Amino acid sequence: MNLKAGGTILKRAGAVLAALCALAVFAPLTGCQQTKSDTSVEAIVKATVDDHSYAKPQVARVNHIDVDLTADFAKKLFKGTATLTLTTEANAKQVILDVKALKIDKVTDASGAPLKYSIGKDDPMMGSALAIELPQGAQKIIVHYQTSADSAALQWLDPSQTAGKTRPFLFSQGQEIRTRTWIPTQDSPAIRQTYTARIVVPSDLSVVMAAKALTPKGEAVPGRASQRAYRFEMDQAIAPYLIAIAIGDIGFKELGPRTGVYAEKSMLDKSAYELEGMESLLTAAEKLYGPYRWGRYDVLVLPPSFPYGGMENPMVTFATPTILAGDRSLVSLIAHELAHSWSGNLVTNATWSDFWLNEGFTVYFENRIMEQVYGKDRADMLKVLGYQDLQKTLAETKPDFTRLHPNLKGIDPADYFSDIPYEKGAAFLRMLEAHFGRKKLDAYLKGYFERYAFESMTTDAFVADLRVHLLKNDGELEKQLKIQQWLYGPGLPDNVVVPTSPLLDKVTADAEGFAAGGDAAALKVDDYGTLQWVNFLRKLPAGLTVEQMAALDVRFDFSRSKNSEILFEWLQLSIKHRYEPALPMVETFLLSQGRNKFCKPLYQSLMEQPDWGVEMAKRVYAKARPGYHEMTRANVDKVVGTS
Ligand code: BES
Ligand code: ZN
């Protein structure tokens, strides 16, 4: 395959050697062990370069981090130290870390002796390389530093931005390349690290981290009566983007033996009610793909500016409060984040070009959990809605960005974020499921999680594994299933399995019937749940009359829906139809939460209405922007502009 590239002779020799080895007879003579491992999964991952990190882990690698940080809510920063434990090659002269928006005060060795260091050019996406000179044999270095207002991993909230309104709040978001803005380390998902943390905070606040809590109630800090310290430990090696923290007036409620919920105290009961079924999701997940390896599984419900639906931080998923519909109907999001405990946290994408290995696997797995707990009808509806998202994205996206394995050199991984890695990735696994059957595919997936537990994985290495363990080295079959086209090509191969749902077909017919002049009062919607409503609203065509919109609103009260997914679809429709009575609710919704998935498309729809929407988008955004997370701001800035 690589014969055209440089080093032809060597590679040819290698190929011949490999061919001889395949015949096995020559094995004792030619050292085939070596050749075999060159094409092994481990070797492929090792040889892969992460374009989004400056680190040179072959020379010196961070294995473990101890952070000791004090949170300063007045200045909105952390100050303290990160002690890094390294593995180095014999003559390593320096270690390179990733840093961005950090103020480095000094770097010392374990005994406190200063070490020389230099900070490279500051790239707007990547930040800088922090190169630290290593004394012979050094295994520990201590970085003294503080974060800054530009630390994009951290959002410091004023009391007014919280549910309780009386105390400030802080949360972090590391994925994809933000951890370097609050911890100086090698910020690549292939460089797994364990960590401990000691976090000092004002004594009226508590700390949650994606780690084992060693001091759940905190401990006194000698000489500092107004502060408490919390200690944590993560003793399983994780990718640095999964290090996470939240500080606030946070309470906890147990849900099951291994599950519980954290939230601001005023949101705790509501959160616990919504997430009551979590333990059964966990049991279902384990039945599918093997034991849960992280001890506890808790969820932290964050204040409304959290820019994602959920983030799979190990042991404690961070979640948006927009899943609190009051009827437990949005738990598929929890199934998704829980599934990442296998696909993502246990076996992790080695680079951001391999992101589909996290998200595609997880969407597939999420749906299997949902099917097991809530039945096939509900799982099928979720699949169909996901497929609608995929079709829409494919239609709107340049073909080059529809690849599962894109080249992201020089590109911020956040700019690749779309439904492609999620839904095309899941569609790939469903194609395999259709061919091999569930029994074989499940055995394969379970084996995959076992084989690579606590390792990072590339797409190429996955293919190597797939060939051995599922395709059984059948090259013809690989072609027939269009594996290369699926993983490396644009668009959607024609052996995609198009999901169907009789329940949603009925809903689509209802929507079309209504649009064609049917009576809102005659719609039979007794069995409609959230997913049916989402489909109903999506299937209403453009060009409804104001009377039709009003009839729907009167009958179903959409403008006052407490369900964020339904409300979102309704507000989209309302903007497209300039349905005036719902427009105040557009403003209220955009001001009351900052989830990128809702904000960006709503502003986009407003901007598509030149005679009134542009003005409204700019006016609302001017008010809302200060409360949004940096990620949502960056996205909405592109749509609305910053002025
Ligand atoms: N890991 C993602 C969130 C993420 C992706 C954060 C990329 C930063 C960069 C998480 O698992 C996720 O996919 N969340 C979805 C919800 C899910 C049900 C599809 C979200 O936030 O909308
Ligand atoms: Zn995900």
XYZ file of C-alpha atoms and ligand atoms in Angstrom:
666
model
C 0.000 0.000 0.000
C 2.810 2.410 0.854
C 5.134 1.289 -1.887
C 4.786 4.513 -3.824
C 6.095 6.608 -0.972
C 9.750 7.148 -0.053
C 11.963 4.392 1.345
C 10.762 2.044 -1.377
C 13.473 -0.536 -1.066
C 13.184 -0.912 2.669
C 9.447 -1.191 2.511
C 9.592 -3.723 -0.287
C 12.006 -5.753 1.767
C 9.620 -5.531 4.678
C 6.743 -6.650 2.501
C 8.660 -9.646 1.250
C 9.632 -10.551 4.764
C 6.022 -10.302 5.823
C 4.986 -12.537 2.946
C 7.593 -15.127 3.915
C 6.513 -14.959 7.492
C 2.977 -15.627 6.415
C 4.265 -18.934 5.104
C 5.508 -19.603 8.632
C 8.295 -21.920 7.452
C 10.807 -19.122 7.569
C 9.751 -17.886 10.938
C 12.743 -19.148 12.915
C 15.182 -17.674 10.389
C 13.807 -14.228 9.767
C 12.681 -13.041 13.159
C 9.061 -12.915 12.155
C 7.960 -12.024 15.649
C 9.246 -8.539 14.959
C 7.542 -8.236 11.571
C 4.262 -9.435 12.942
C 4.214 -6.830 15.671
C 4.883 -4.102 13.081
C 1.387 -4.566 11.774
C -0.146 -5.221 15.178
C -2.670 -2.947 16.724
C -0.208 -1.754 19.331
C 2.424 -0.838 16.764
C -0.067 1.095 14.653
C -1.226 3.128 17.633
C 2.366 3.754 18.736
C 3.366 5.052 15.323
C 0.418 7.445 15.146
C 1.074 11.148 15.558
C -1.437 13.353 17.342
C -1.608 16.577 15.333
C -3.186 18.354 18.301
C -0.419 17.956 20.849
C 3.193 19.167 21.005
C 4.203 16.276 23.244
C 6.931 13.813 22.258
C 5.894 10.871 24.418
C 8.527 8.545 22.920
C 11.146 10.745 24.618
C 9.421 11.698 27.854
C 5.884 10.846 28.803
C 3.604 12.004 31.613
C 2.124 9.029 33.484
C 0.662 10.638 36.535
C -0.400 14.114 37.681
C -0.840 15.457 41.220
C -2.540 18.832 41.201
C -2.770 21.052 44.247
C -4.921 24.045 43.368
C -6.724 26.822 45.181
C -9.870 28.219 43.576
C -10.064 32.008 43.676
C -13.655 32.940 42.849
C -12.982 36.675 43.107
C -10.301 36.510 40.429
C -11.878 33.530 38.649
C -8.725 31.457 38.533
C -6.901 28.472 39.957
C -3.442 28.854 41.422
C -1.110 26.107 42.561
C 1.057 23.292 41.308
C 0.983 20.297 39.015
C 3.507 17.606 39.896
C 4.099 15.361 36.913
C 5.548 11.858 37.085
C 7.418 10.923 33.918
C 8.736 7.931 32.065
C 11.694 8.936 29.949
C 14.027 7.302 27.479
C 17.593 6.905 28.765
C 19.014 10.151 27.402
C 15.950 12.338 27.486
C 17.007 15.992 27.716
C 13.589 17.557 27.944
C 9.897 16.926 28.362
C 7.330 18.797 26.287
C 3.926 19.702 27.695
C 0.902 21.383 26.142
C -0.119 24.679 27.710
C -2.563 27.375 26.740
C -3.711 30.507 28.578
C -1.642 29.536 31.643
C 0.717 31.773 33.558
C 3.763 29.669 34.461
C 5.514 30.982 37.571
C 8.342 28.464 37.786
C 9.236 24.818 37.207
C 11.272 22.809 39.684
C 12.454 19.261 40.236
C 11.105 17.171 43.099
C 13.479 18.800 45.584
C 12.426 22.320 44.614
C 15.486 23.179 42.515
C 14.472 25.377 39.567
C 14.509 23.846 36.083
C 15.047 25.775 32.850
C 12.101 25.930 30.528
C 10.893 27.735 27.428
C 7.435 28.467 26.126
C 7.017 28.186 22.363
C 4.971 30.260 19.965
C 1.336 30.640 20.998
C -0.943 29.063 18.416
C -4.577 30.230 18.672
C -5.855 26.656 18.487
C -3.061 24.550 20.009
C -1.558 26.910 22.565
C 2.181 26.487 23.188
C 4.773 23.827 23.782
C 6.235 24.110 27.265
C 9.700 22.543 26.963
C 11.316 21.742 30.298
C 14.960 20.739 30.603
C 15.356 17.510 32.522
C 18.230 16.710 34.844
C 19.653 13.226 34.231
C 17.173 10.629 35.395
C 14.534 13.102 36.599
C 11.181 11.467 37.133
C 9.199 14.247 38.740
C 8.770 17.877 37.834
C 6.644 20.497 39.542
C 4.987 23.274 37.551
C 3.872 26.314 39.572
C 1.185 28.146 37.666
C -2.149 29.853 37.530
C -5.026 29.809 35.061
C -6.397 32.927 33.367
C -9.597 34.492 32.071
C -8.814 32.806 28.734
C -8.695 29.293 30.206
C -11.340 27.872 27.905
C -11.785 24.676 29.919
C -13.198 26.639 32.839
C -16.452 28.512 33.138
C -16.720 30.578 36.325
C -20.355 31.474 36.969
C -21.635 34.350 39.048
C -24.374 33.502 41.546
C -26.965 34.982 39.168
C -26.099 32.273 36.610
C -26.936 29.451 39.005
C -30.224 27.917 40.103
C -29.665 28.849 43.737
C -28.621 32.439 42.888
C -26.584 32.857 46.083
C -23.216 31.179 45.430
C -20.825 31.104 42.492
C -20.124 27.952 40.492
C -17.283 26.583 38.413
C -17.187 23.712 35.966
C -14.581 22.401 33.543
C -14.936 20.904 30.073
C -11.789 19.227 28.768
C -12.848 17.683 25.464
C -11.370 18.095 22.979
C -8.149 20.088 23.592
C -9.007 22.290 26.568
C -7.389 20.480 29.494
C -4.127 22.284 28.662
C -5.859 25.541 29.642
C -6.112 24.475 33.285
C -3.501 21.746 33.765
C -0.039 21.853 32.183
C 0.336 18.311 30.866
C 0.597 16.276 27.676
C -2.891 16.849 26.362
C -3.297 13.976 23.937
C -5.887 11.199 24.314
C -3.214 8.613 23.532
C -1.177 9.674 26.573
C -3.171 8.163 29.409
C -2.527 9.431 32.898
C -3.639 8.732 36.440
C -4.129 11.649 38.784
C -4.723 12.892 42.285
C -6.005 16.317 43.203
C -6.191 18.514 46.261
C -8.563 21.410 45.694
C -8.953 24.262 48.170
C -12.244 26.171 48.005
C -14.307 28.591 50.111
C -15.870 26.522 52.883
C -19.454 27.156 51.750
C -18.792 25.349 48.463
C -18.055 21.710 47.681
C -16.068 20.007 44.963
C -16.924 17.168 42.584
C -14.290 15.582 40.361
C -14.219 12.765 37.839
C -12.347 10.609 40.319
C -12.761 8.837 43.638
C -13.585 11.314 46.410
C -11.148 10.689 49.284
C -12.651 13.401 51.500
C -16.343 13.663 50.521
C -16.994 16.457 52.979
C -13.648 18.164 52.620
C -11.148 18.779 55.401
C -9.936 21.795 57.330
C -7.029 23.801 55.933
C -4.620 24.720 58.728
C -4.581 28.480 59.252
C -7.379 29.156 56.776
C -10.684 29.055 58.604
C -12.744 30.162 55.594
C -11.494 27.385 53.318
C -11.730 23.623 52.975
C -9.699 21.168 50.961
C -11.075 18.240 48.944
C -8.920 15.359 47.818
C -9.507 12.981 44.883
C -7.838 10.067 43.213
C -8.184 8.543 39.741
C -6.022 5.434 39.791
C -6.980 4.122 36.345
C -5.115 5.703 33.451
C -7.414 8.018 31.498
C -7.066 10.440 28.618
C -6.406 13.961 29.928
C -9.556 15.389 28.295
C -11.493 13.351 30.869
C -10.073 15.151 33.919
C -12.976 17.210 35.211
C -14.037 19.380 38.129
C -17.063 21.267 39.387
C -17.334 23.534 42.425
C -20.518 24.983 43.837
C -23.312 24.659 46.326
C -23.640 21.034 45.316
C -25.622 18.313 47.036
C -25.835 14.566 46.448
C -28.630 12.022 46.426
C -28.241 8.289 46.085
C -30.277 6.543 43.379
C -29.043 2.942 43.510
C -26.175 0.927 44.984
C -23.693 2.309 42.464
C -25.534 5.358 41.132
C -26.417 8.799 42.375
C -26.969 12.381 41.373
C -25.160 15.601 42.190
C -26.770 18.967 41.552
C -27.042 22.414 42.987
C -29.022 21.848 46.171
C -32.096 23.633 44.854
C -32.146 21.299 41.810
C -31.440 18.085 43.642
C -34.946 16.671 44.082
C -35.965 17.439 40.532
C -32.754 15.873 39.218
C -33.132 12.754 41.355
C -36.710 12.259 40.151
C -35.696 12.551 36.500
C -32.764 10.162 36.766
C -34.341 7.550 38.984
C -33.895 4.768 36.393
C -30.136 5.113 36.119
C -29.180 1.931 37.926
C -31.182 -0.128 35.408
C -29.310 1.501 32.516
C -26.056 0.480 34.160
C -27.209 -3.115 34.618
C -28.350 -3.284 30.994
C -25.045 -1.889 29.730
C -23.046 -4.460 31.666
C -25.164 -7.275 30.291
C -24.238 -6.191 26.784
C -20.527 -5.463 26.869
C -19.069 -6.617 30.160
C -18.471 -5.292 33.659
C -18.515 -1.587 34.456
C -14.904 -0.821 35.369
C -15.164 2.503 37.187
C -16.825 1.748 40.515
C -19.535 4.385 40.867
C -21.628 5.969 38.126
C -23.037 9.339 39.133
C -24.451 12.254 37.168
C -23.849 15.916 37.959
C -26.609 18.208 36.711
C -24.965 21.542 35.924
C -26.252 25.094 35.657
C -27.911 25.941 32.319
C -24.859 27.400 30.581
C -23.292 23.949 30.260
C -22.715 23.910 26.493
C -23.251 20.192 25.856
C -26.064 17.789 26.500
C -23.719 15.584 28.441
C -20.037 14.888 28.948
C -18.871 11.415 29.905
C -16.333 12.350 32.588
C -15.353 9.062 34.259
C -17.408 8.107 37.327
C -19.480 11.272 36.987
C -21.203 12.352 33.802
C -21.717 16.109 33.547
C -25.173 16.941 32.176
C -27.260 19.882 31.055
C -30.361 20.728 33.129
C -32.315 20.812 29.834
C -32.770 17.034 30.215
C -35.009 17.656 33.221
C -38.305 17.403 31.349
C -40.201 16.319 34.448
C -41.290 13.046 32.820
C -38.012 11.088 32.561
C -38.335 11.121 28.784
C -34.826 12.336 27.948
C -32.777 9.602 29.646
C -31.335 8.340 26.362
C -28.752 11.048 26.924
C -27.704 9.293 30.116
C -27.616 5.955 28.284
C -25.254 7.634 25.817
C -22.881 9.077 28.408
C -22.945 5.835 30.374
C -22.046 3.872 27.221
C -18.919 6.015 26.957
C -17.691 4.237 30.098
C -16.769 1.523 27.582
C -16.471 3.276 24.211
C -14.458 6.392 24.953
C -13.239 6.081 28.492
C -12.092 2.454 28.532
C -11.081 2.290 24.847
C -10.321 5.836 23.794
C -9.875 7.565 20.458
C -6.102 7.992 20.098
C -6.419 11.196 18.072
C -9.311 13.527 17.267
C -9.406 12.083 13.751
C -10.548 8.864 15.429
C -13.404 10.611 17.256
C -15.957 8.306 15.603
C -14.491 5.403 17.599
C -15.804 7.219 20.672
C -19.067 8.597 19.385
C -20.170 6.154 16.681
C -19.663 3.174 18.983
C -21.439 5.062 21.748
C -24.513 5.917 19.682
C -24.752 2.260 18.688
C -24.304 1.111 22.288
C -26.706 3.755 23.643
C -29.423 2.446 21.362
C -28.828 -1.130 22.466
C -29.180 -0.060 26.106
C -32.378 1.815 25.299
C -33.785 -1.207 23.485
C -33.013 -3.439 26.421
C -34.551 -1.156 29.028
C -37.388 0.520 27.105
C -38.085 -1.868 24.227
C -37.598 -2.032 20.495
C -40.240 0.547 19.539
C -38.526 3.309 21.439
C -35.069 2.271 20.237
C -36.298 2.230 16.622
C -37.710 5.730 16.952
C -34.374 6.961 18.255
C -32.604 5.320 15.321
C -34.931 6.948 12.796
C -34.523 10.406 14.335
C -30.743 9.919 14.329
C -30.863 8.912 10.680
C -32.837 12.075 9.883
C -30.050 14.084 11.546
C -27.473 12.228 9.489
C -29.264 12.869 6.184
C -29.613 16.540 6.992
C -25.924 16.829 7.886
C -24.820 14.944 4.760
C -26.846 17.339 2.637
C -25.285 20.388 4.288
C -21.666 19.237 4.607
C -18.786 19.374 2.129
C -18.008 15.767 1.147
C -14.503 15.963 2.594
C -15.978 16.584 6.040
C -18.290 13.585 5.810
C -15.454 11.102 6.333
C -15.325 9.077 9.523
C -11.570 9.540 9.586
C -10.868 13.123 8.497
C -7.468 14.748 8.227
C -7.548 17.393 10.956
C -4.001 18.721 10.745
C -4.228 22.448 11.400
C -7.968 22.173 12.042
C -9.593 22.610 15.439
C -11.312 19.289 16.204
C -14.299 21.308 17.381
C -14.801 22.411 13.771
C -15.241 18.788 12.708
C -17.953 18.228 15.316
C -21.173 17.109 13.590
C -23.563 14.184 13.314
C -21.106 12.378 11.020
C -18.913 10.680 13.650
C -22.033 9.944 15.699
C -24.601 8.713 13.224
C -22.446 7.536 10.326
C -20.287 5.760 12.895
C -23.332 4.034 14.391
C -24.644 3.228 10.902
C -21.346 1.467 10.171
C -21.786 -0.796 13.195
C -25.432 -1.431 12.255
C -24.261 -2.494 8.814
C -21.946 -5.009 10.517
C -24.814 -6.096 12.749
C -27.023 -6.745 9.718
C -24.339 -8.884 8.114
C -22.978 -10.842 11.071
C -25.999 -10.890 13.346
C -26.091 -9.560 16.870
C -24.596 -12.588 18.498
C -21.350 -12.393 16.551
C -21.116 -8.617 16.612
C -21.779 -8.464 20.357
C -19.110 -11.066 21.016
C -16.728 -9.053 18.868
C -17.496 -5.765 20.639
C -17.240 -7.298 24.079
C -13.874 -8.764 23.099
C -12.749 -5.422 21.671
C -13.444 -3.638 24.974
C -11.584 -6.369 26.846
C -8.604 -6.470 24.477
C -8.002 -2.729 24.588
C -9.285 -1.758 28.024
C -7.415 1.341 29.241
C -5.756 1.783 25.857
C -6.175 4.296 23.093
C -7.187 3.231 19.607
C -6.831 4.541 16.054
C -9.066 3.822 13.081
C -6.274 1.926 11.309
C -5.647 -0.185 14.392
C -9.365 -0.863 14.694
C -9.389 -2.144 11.106
C -6.447 -4.417 11.906
C -8.361 -5.796 14.872
C -11.596 -6.129 12.905
C -9.790 -8.141 10.212
C -8.503 -10.642 12.709
C -11.433 -10.955 15.067
C -14.543 -10.390 12.962
C -13.675 -10.574 9.261
C -11.372 -13.553 9.916
C -8.985 -12.186 7.294
C -11.540 -12.642 4.514
C -10.435 -9.970 2.020
C -13.382 -10.618 -0.264
C -15.828 -10.051 2.551
C -14.031 -6.836 3.502
C -14.580 -5.572 -0.033
C -18.158 -6.736 -0.142
C -18.949 -4.893 3.098
C -17.181 -1.771 1.759
C -15.196 -1.373 4.949
C -12.634 0.985 3.389
C -15.341 3.149 1.854
C -17.203 3.351 5.161
C -14.189 4.303 7.235
C -12.164 6.424 4.844
C -14.557 7.596 2.129
C -17.051 10.451 1.995
C -20.835 10.101 2.054
C -22.845 7.019 2.922
C -22.132 3.643 1.226
C -25.145 1.946 -0.340
C -25.166 -0.984 2.066
C -26.369 1.300 4.847
C -29.302 -0.166 6.763
C -32.052 2.440 6.702
C -33.880 2.291 10.039
C -37.674 2.229 10.137
C -40.304 2.795 12.781
C -43.973 2.029 12.200
C -44.805 4.260 15.165
C -43.105 7.233 13.558
C -44.610 6.425 10.160
C -48.017 6.934 11.720
C -46.875 10.229 13.214
C -45.482 11.394 9.881
C -48.842 10.629 8.277
C -50.564 12.616 11.027
C -48.316 15.606 10.392
C -48.857 15.463 6.653
C -52.582 15.109 7.101
C -52.709 18.129 9.342
C -50.556 20.198 6.984
C -52.858 19.302 4.094
C -55.763 20.942 5.886
C -56.642 18.478 8.654
C -58.186 19.524 11.919
C -55.870 19.848 14.944
C -58.686 18.708 17.213
C -59.006 15.466 15.262
C -55.389 14.393 15.751
C -55.126 11.252 17.873
C -52.077 11.785 19.999
C -52.802 9.869 23.196
C -49.845 7.587 22.688
C -47.420 10.314 21.667
C -44.242 10.548 23.700
C -41.355 12.961 23.265
C -39.942 11.149 20.232
C -43.269 11.157 18.401
C -43.666 14.861 19.055
C -40.189 15.628 17.800
C -40.932 13.693 14.623
C -44.353 15.333 14.235
C -42.848 18.809 14.394
C -39.976 17.917 12.086
C -42.387 16.548 9.474
C -44.548 19.647 9.301
C -43.607 21.355 6.048
C -42.767 25.013 5.587
C -45.735 27.110 4.506
C -48.240 26.436 7.287
C -50.641 29.312 7.833
C -50.635 31.396 10.983
C -54.016 29.852 11.747
C -52.575 26.356 11.503
C -49.685 27.261 13.795
C -52.113 28.832 16.263
C -54.399 25.794 16.147
C -51.481 23.522 17.049
C -50.362 25.830 19.822
C -53.841 26.078 21.308
C -54.376 22.348 21.227
C -50.911 21.208 22.359
C -49.496 24.213 24.202
C -46.103 23.820 22.502
C -44.945 27.344 23.327
C -45.055 26.435 27.001
C -43.596 22.952 26.691
C -41.325 21.985 29.561
C -39.591 19.504 27.310
C -36.532 21.161 25.771
C -36.413 18.891 22.707
C -40.068 19.509 21.840
C -39.803 23.213 22.594
C -36.717 23.482 20.406
C -38.459 21.916 17.393
C -41.497 24.112 17.933
C -39.434 27.294 18.191
C -37.558 26.392 15.000
C -40.882 25.978 13.245
C -42.196 29.210 14.753
C -39.217 31.211 13.507
C -39.563 29.745 10.024
C -43.254 30.699 9.975
C -42.824 34.003 11.765
C -45.381 32.808 14.283
C -45.398 35.894 16.491
C -46.965 34.480 19.675
C -44.022 32.080 20.116
C -41.262 34.620 19.514
C -41.052 35.846 23.133
C -40.456 32.217 24.049
C -37.562 32.055 21.567
C -35.966 34.872 23.504
C -36.724 33.331 26.891
C -35.286 29.973 25.815
C -32.098 31.529 24.397
C -31.613 33.476 27.609
C -32.356 30.619 29.970
C -29.905 27.980 28.698
C -26.683 27.872 26.695
C -26.623 24.426 25.123
C -24.891 24.755 21.775
C -27.161 22.200 20.108
C -30.169 24.450 20.782
C -28.604 27.903 20.572
C -26.673 27.697 17.330
C -29.559 26.470 15.113
C -32.083 28.890 16.641
C -29.831 31.879 15.987
C -29.167 30.481 12.540
C -32.895 30.324 11.784
C -33.358 33.872 13.039
C -30.520 35.070 10.802
C -32.324 33.538 7.828
C -35.179 36.034 8.328
C -33.712 39.296 6.989
C -36.626 41.620 7.698
C -37.029 40.824 11.395
C -34.960 37.834 12.558
C -31.508 39.343 12.104
C -32.417 42.251 14.340
C -33.881 39.900 16.942
C -30.879 37.560 16.838
C -28.455 40.424 17.437
C -30.569 41.941 20.195
C -31.064 38.662 22.082
C -27.480 37.561 21.590
C -26.116 40.832 22.990
C -28.007 40.017 26.195
C -27.331 36.293 26.260
C -23.682 36.124 25.162
C -22.052 37.033 28.499
C -23.809 34.051 30.097
C -22.860 31.515 27.426
C -19.896 29.168 27.615
C -16.916 29.952 25.398
C -17.802 27.029 23.104
C -21.345 28.198 22.469
C -20.078 31.768 22.027
C -17.525 30.669 19.450
C -20.243 28.894 17.492
C -22.895 31.576 17.728
C -20.322 34.286 16.964
C -19.836 32.608 13.598
C -23.571 32.774 12.940
C -24.572 36.151 14.369
C -21.246 38.026 14.489
C -19.845 39.593 17.632
C -20.964 43.208 17.323
N -18.447 13.556 24.407
C -19.627 14.180 23.938
C -19.616 15.661 24.136
C -18.476 16.382 23.450
C -18.115 16.078 22.157
C -17.796 17.363 24.125
C -17.058 16.754 21.560
C -16.742 18.029 23.529
C -16.381 17.723 22.238
C -20.879 13.600 24.589
O -20.808 12.246 24.828
C -22.027 13.801 23.646
O -21.972 13.278 22.573
N -23.047 14.542 24.047
C -24.205 14.826 23.237
C -25.397 14.055 23.691
C -25.559 12.709 23.101
C -26.860 12.096 23.573
C -25.483 12.657 21.601
C -24.538 16.300 23.425
O -23.891 16.950 24.229
O -25.449 16.783 22.771
Zn -20.882 11.074 23.118
